[in-house]
Amino acid sequence: MNTTTQNMSGQAGPEVQDTPKVNHEEKPLHALTEDPRYIGQSIERPSARKLVQGQGTYIDDIEMPRMAHVVYWRSPVAHCKITHIDATAARSMPGVILVADGHDLAKICKPWVAVLGHLAGMKSAPQYPLALDRACWQGEPVVAIVAETREQAEDALQLIHVEIEQLPAVVDMETALDPATPLIHPELGDNLCFTRKLNVGQVDEAFAKADAMVETTFEFGRHTGVTLEPRCQIADWNVADQKLTVYHSFQAPHMMQDLYARQFDLPEHAVRVICKDVGGSFGIKVHAYPDDFATVALSMMCRRPVKFVADRMESFTSDIHARHHRVTARIAANKSGEILAFEMYDLTGIGPYSMFPRTSAIEGNQVVNLVGGPYKHANYRAHLDVVFQNKTPTCQYRGVGHPIACAVTEGLVDQAARAIGMDPLEFRRKNVIPDNAYPTTGASGIKLEVLSHEACLSKIEKMMDYPHLKAEIAQLREQGIYRGIGFATLIELTNPSAAFYGVGGARIASQDGCTIRLDPSGAISVSVSVGEQGQGNDGIYRQISADGVGVDLEKVRLIMSDTDVTPYGGGTWASRGAGVGGEAVLLASQALRANILKLAAVILKRSEAELTVRRGHVVDAQTLESVLDFAELGRIAYFRSDLLPNDFTPELMVTRHYAQRDYPFIFTNGVQASYVEVDPDTGFVKLLKHWAVEDCGRVLNPKLVDEQIRGAIVQGIGGALFEECLYDEEGLMRNANMADYLVPMSGEMPDIEVAHVQTPTRSSQLGAKGAGEAGTAGAPAAVMNAINDALAPFKAALWSQPITPEKVLRALGRVA
């Protein structure tokens, strides 16, 4: 296939010729490592036993001398003017150390404006740690109370008296840009944060000549990440050393080190950020929140450690939300089953400020990039408006635009297949970018290196026994039982380069590093800039370094998430832990192994070519007999340098960094299928089975990858069926508690079967792509399409998520 590619400006790019698909699985593991035993195996991660035995160290487990506790008085309304704060009674309460407002903290912490240079025209207002004269969403911190204990601080909180003048709230994103709607920030001129338009190919002509055109409006309710450990931190300002140490439940410690240094005018080396065990993140903990900076400022003012731990109820209005979109989209196809064009308009509401420093426009921007992504159409038009609201700010959350783009694309694809009378699986097979067409460029301008949609579709068809399920559905419908199958073909961006944030001026590292050292005992110490939030990074880094150096797993010690001792890096986000962090570990391991062989050759007075490594030993390359173990090599290197030549110094500690540069992102791909049953009398949806075929490049630990995908699918199902932040007409969240905000539970989840196709990326030796978000990306679309397939006999369909029983009954005309 010869294709004419399109760039981001919509201009025709150079032709991409046929590129034969390379089976990277044929590349043997020993090409990467000398002692291949662990990469590709389901090895237990080291933190598992510690955590299940309750031996983890979370922020609230940490106690420090003289540590105080802070709670925040948060705005009870969506928009108000702060006219007076009376803290007299609170200051007199037992244990109270300090009561501070926004003006107090503004003296030592600079405001921030969260925009990115490459998102042309984006704007936001300056934001402060605590609201100054106006609060712009329910949950915005206004007053801080610091006391000796959490209980004392909460008691004093009850006595804070804040006089407010309630202001009109911008609640409905549909009317946010109307001339009659009040401006949240008058100095910005309107309530528009960012807009983007993209027009590629001949969209109008494609729709004019189409045999079938389907148009639908999709709605996606706001939801949020409900992490087991809420957001929390301890800020410790040591006035004598002029050093700030922050213990943080966070994803990107070096990013926060940089932000704290800049916002408080500190040298970067004077800031240390440490992340111990982190009880879940999902993107919720990769943003800089106002209370993050406020807690640091309070520690400086009090000259003692200050701990902040959000309680579950305040988390619902202080943690970021996501997924609030209304997308009107259409698809054009011809009778032969060829997709001709996509067009869509995405309106998304983000709260009163863009979140710092990644910005709240990225999610909508990703929707523009990803709609229609898996398919080989050449005509695409998109328009995005990102508007301000008086609601909790939204920002990146697991999947970042992927679930919206996938649901829009796959919902349209199903409707187009139905309109021309073609099986939905066959329609996808006919339109996906062929596996032998890579590298290529998608219609939106995204660069695609090597994907495997055809192989994934073939595998899932066999996994689920598609013909049998279709026959079963037809038979059950005759009995009044309504089941349906839904598919979702997806792409997921992983391993981002500096083109994601760095190009826009955000100081968010696209590279990661690893320092690895051979200890005198023969063990290795591995220090990595990417952290561990439960996804198993600690497990795969052990596997990679053990294979890369050539030692037993028991000989690997990991050090993670401490800016004073780990190399500089971006941390964990955008499914980059394996592809970027893992590659840095591999490079460092290979370098250390080479240095071990150099030293062994000097000690043994032999050529390096005659030696190799196996299981903690230097061995003869021909016979594989041990000639020197690592412990003896380490003893000589560290304690008996007199036995070495004067002109030779052993280097048994090396650092290597890796940044993906070949593409803006390395895309992974896959396909999911959902099998559901809908009760037309109650509107309830029963999930019967879910299948996923994922291509994340080289699979480093099958069990970890499978559980990542299963967990992400469950999270995606949460958005499809259960989770939504409900607001009233005044901008107040009505279900900010665990009783009323529904999350998926084990009893409601189906069996999830996972399989893999492996096409490793050529951009690294390891060949690993990401896998942490693909499940979230595809599950909502698959479930939505399955429900609509079940409802097809009633000529009913739902395009508003979450799909609740009430919405099902309304679609069936059984409730008003």
PDB file of N, CA and C in Angstrom, residues 94-129:
ATOM      1  N   PRO A  94      -6.653  24.923  71.736  1.00  0.00           N
ATOM      2  CA  PRO A  94      -5.469  24.169  72.174  1.00  0.00           C
ATOM      3  C   PRO A  94      -4.701  23.580  70.985  1.00  0.00           C
ATOM      4  N   GLY A  95      -3.382  23.709  71.019  1.00  0.00           N
ATOM      5  CA  GLY A  95      -2.525  23.087  70.029  1.00  0.00           C
ATOM      6  C   GLY A  95      -2.362  23.838  68.737  1.00  0.00           C
ATOM      7  N   VAL A  96      -3.132  24.902  68.525  1.00  0.00           N
ATOM      8  CA  VAL A  96      -3.050  25.616  67.252  1.00  0.00           C
ATOM      9  C   VAL A  96      -1.746  26.407  67.185  1.00  0.00           C
ATOM     10  N   ILE A  97      -1.016  26.225  66.094  1.00  0.00           N
ATOM     11  CA  ILE A  97       0.280  26.872  65.902  1.00  0.00           C
ATOM     12  C   ILE A  97       0.163  28.079  64.986  1.00  0.00           C
ATOM     13  N   LEU A  98      -0.645  27.939  63.937  1.00  0.00           N
ATOM     14  CA  LEU A  98      -0.724  29.003  62.933  1.00  0.00           C
ATOM     15  C   LEU A  98      -2.049  28.889  62.189  1.00  0.00           C
ATOM     16  N   VAL A  99      -2.634  30.025  61.927  1.00  0.00           N
ATOM     17  CA  VAL A  99      -3.746  30.130  60.988  1.00  0.00           C
ATOM     18  C   VAL A  99      -3.318  31.130  59.927  1.00  0.00           C
ATOM     19  N   ALA A 100      -3.378  30.737  58.664  1.00  0.00           N
ATOM     20  CA  ALA A 100      -2.875  31.588  57.580  1.00  0.00           C
ATOM     21  C   ALA A 100      -3.870  31.618  56.432  1.00  0.00           C
ATOM     22  N   ASP A 101      -3.885  32.736  55.715  1.00  0.00           N
ATOM     23  CA  ASP A 101      -4.753  32.861  54.550  1.00  0.00           C
ATOM     24  C   ASP A 101      -3.902  33.048  53.292  1.00  0.00           C
ATOM     25  N   GLY A 102      -4.564  33.284  52.182  1.00  0.00           N
ATOM     26  CA  GLY A 102      -3.865  33.386  50.916  1.00  0.00           C
ATOM     27  C   GLY A 102      -2.863  34.513  50.849  1.00  0.00           C
ATOM     28  N   HIS A 103      -3.171  35.644  51.461  1.00  0.00           N
ATOM     29  CA  HIS A 103      -2.247  36.777  51.440  1.00  0.00           C
ATOM     30  C   HIS A 103      -0.981  36.471  52.236  1.00  0.00           C
ATOM     31  N   ASP A 104      -1.121  35.712  53.320  1.00  0.00           N
ATOM     32  CA  ASP A 104       0.061  35.329  54.103  1.00  0.00           C
ATOM     33  C   ASP A 104       1.005  34.466  53.265  1.00  0.00           C
ATOM     34  N   LEU A 105       0.451  33.486  52.561  1.00  0.00           N
ATOM     35  CA  LEU A 105       1.278  32.559  51.799  1.00  0.00           C
ATOM     36  C   LEU A 105       1.825  33.186  50.526  1.00  0.00           C
ATOM     37  N   ALA A 106       1.097  34.145  49.965  1.00  0.00           N
ATOM     38  CA  ALA A 106       1.562  34.796  48.737  1.00  0.00           C
ATOM     39  C   ALA A 106       2.860  35.574  48.941  1.00  0.00           C
ATOM     40  N   LYS A 107       3.201  35.866  50.200  1.00  0.00           N
ATOM     41  CA  LYS A 107       4.448  36.589  50.472  1.00  0.00           C
ATOM     42  C   LYS A 107       5.684  35.726  50.245  1.00  0.00           C
ATOM     43  N   ILE A 108       5.494  34.387  50.288  1.00  0.00           N
ATOM     44  CA  ILE A 108       6.675  33.527  50.141  1.00  0.00           C
ATOM     45  C   ILE A 108       6.565  32.542  48.980  1.00  0.00           C
ATOM     46  N   CYS A 109       5.401  32.417  48.380  1.00  0.00           N
ATOM     47  CA  CYS A 109       5.237  31.507  47.237  1.00  0.00           C
ATOM     48  C   CYS A 109       4.690  32.289  46.053  1.00  0.00           C
ATOM     49  N   LYS A 110       5.371  32.205  44.928  1.00  0.00           N
ATOM     50  CA  LYS A 110       4.956  32.925  43.737  1.00  0.00           C
ATOM     51  C   LYS A 110       3.735  32.255  43.098  1.00  0.00           C
ATOM     52  N   PRO A 111       2.900  33.038  42.420  1.00  0.00           N
ATOM     53  CA  PRO A 111       1.773  32.437  41.695  1.00  0.00           C
ATOM     54  C   PRO A 111       2.277  31.734  40.434  1.00  0.00           C
ATOM     55  N   TRP A 112       1.404  30.964  39.826  1.00  0.00           N
ATOM     56  CA  TRP A 112       1.762  30.240  38.608  1.00  0.00           C
ATOM     57  C   TRP A 112       0.630  30.365  37.594  1.00  0.00           C
ATOM     58  N   VAL A 113       0.994  30.240  36.338  1.00  0.00           N
ATOM     59  CA  VAL A 113       0.030  30.217  35.239  1.00  0.00           C
ATOM     60  C   VAL A 113       0.340  28.980  34.404  1.00  0.00           C
ATOM     61  N   ALA A 114      -0.627  28.096  34.250  1.00  0.00           N
ATOM     62  CA  ALA A 114      -0.392  26.803  33.609  1.00  0.00           C
ATOM     63  C   ALA A 114      -0.789  26.857  32.137  1.00  0.00           C
ATOM     64  N   VAL A 115       0.180  27.175  31.302  1.00  0.00           N
ATOM     65  CA  VAL A 115      -0.007  27.141  29.857  1.00  0.00           C
ATOM     66  C   VAL A 115       1.201  26.450  29.230  1.00  0.00           C
ATOM     67  N   LEU A 116       1.047  25.986  27.996  1.00  0.00           N
ATOM     68  CA  LEU A 116       2.134  25.382  27.247  1.00  0.00           C
ATOM     69  C   LEU A 116       2.314  26.139  25.943  1.00  0.00           C
ATOM     70  N   GLY A 117       3.575  26.419  25.594  1.00  0.00           N
ATOM     71  CA  GLY A 117       3.856  27.245  24.440  1.00  0.00           C
ATOM     72  C   GLY A 117       3.389  26.658  23.128  1.00  0.00           C
ATOM     73  N   HIS A 118       3.380  25.325  22.998  1.00  0.00           N
ATOM     74  CA  HIS A 118       3.000  24.731  21.718  1.00  0.00           C
ATOM     75  C   HIS A 118       1.492  24.584  21.565  1.00  0.00           C
ATOM     76  N   LEU A 119       0.726  24.887  22.607  1.00  0.00           N
ATOM     77  CA  LEU A 119      -0.731  24.955  22.485  1.00  0.00           C
ATOM     78  C   LEU A 119      -1.082  26.422  22.241  1.00  0.00           C
ATOM     79  N   ALA A 120      -0.984  26.807  20.996  1.00  0.00           N
ATOM     80  CA  ALA A 120      -1.060  28.224  20.625  1.00  0.00           C
ATOM     81  C   ALA A 120      -2.362  28.855  21.089  1.00  0.00           C
ATOM     82  N   GLY A 121      -2.236  30.010  21.745  1.00  0.00           N
ATOM     83  CA  GLY A 121      -3.392  30.766  22.191  1.00  0.00           C
ATOM     84  C   GLY A 121      -3.958  30.333  23.524  1.00  0.00           C
ATOM     85  N   MET A 122      -3.387  29.318  24.138  1.00  0.00           N
ATOM     86  CA  MET A 122      -3.903  28.851  25.426  1.00  0.00           C
ATOM     87  C   MET A 122      -3.709  29.917  26.498  1.00  0.00           C
ATOM     88  N   LYS A 123      -4.693  30.044  27.392  1.00  0.00           N
ATOM     89  CA  LYS A 123      -4.577  31.018  28.465  1.00  0.00           C
ATOM     90  C   LYS A 123      -5.185  30.475  29.749  1.00  0.00           C
ATOM     91  N   SER A 124      -4.699  31.013  30.861  1.00  0.00           N
ATOM     92  CA  SER A 124      -5.235  30.710  32.173  1.00  0.00           C
ATOM     93  C   SER A 124      -4.869  31.870  33.084  1.00  0.00           C
ATOM     94  N   ALA A 125      -5.501  31.942  34.239  1.00  0.00           N
ATOM     95  CA  ALA A 125      -5.254  33.031  35.178  1.00  0.00           C
ATOM     96  C   ALA A 125      -4.199  32.625  36.196  1.00  0.00           C
ATOM     97  N   PRO A 126      -3.523  33.595  36.822  1.00  0.00           N
ATOM     98  CA  PRO A 126      -2.578  33.264  37.896  1.00  0.00           C
ATOM     99  C   PRO A 126      -3.305  32.592  39.055  1.00  0.00           C
ATOM    100  N   GLN A 127      -2.629  31.607  39.648  1.00  0.00           N
ATOM    101  CA  GLN A 127      -3.208  30.862  40.762  1.00  0.00           C
ATOM    102  C   GLN A 127      -2.254  30.896  41.937  1.00  0.00           C
ATOM    103  N   TYR A 128      -2.801  30.835  43.160  1.00  0.00           N
ATOM    104  CA  TYR A 128      -2.021  30.933  44.393  1.00  0.00           C
ATOM    105  C   TYR A 128      -2.274  29.697  45.265  1.00  0.00           C
ATOM    106  N   PRO A 129      -1.380  29.449  46.246  1.00  0.00           N
ATOM    107  CA  PRO A 129      -1.580  28.295  47.127  1.00  0.00           C
ATOM    108  C   PRO A 129      -2.922  28.309  47.853  1.00  0.00           C
TER     109      PRO A 129
END
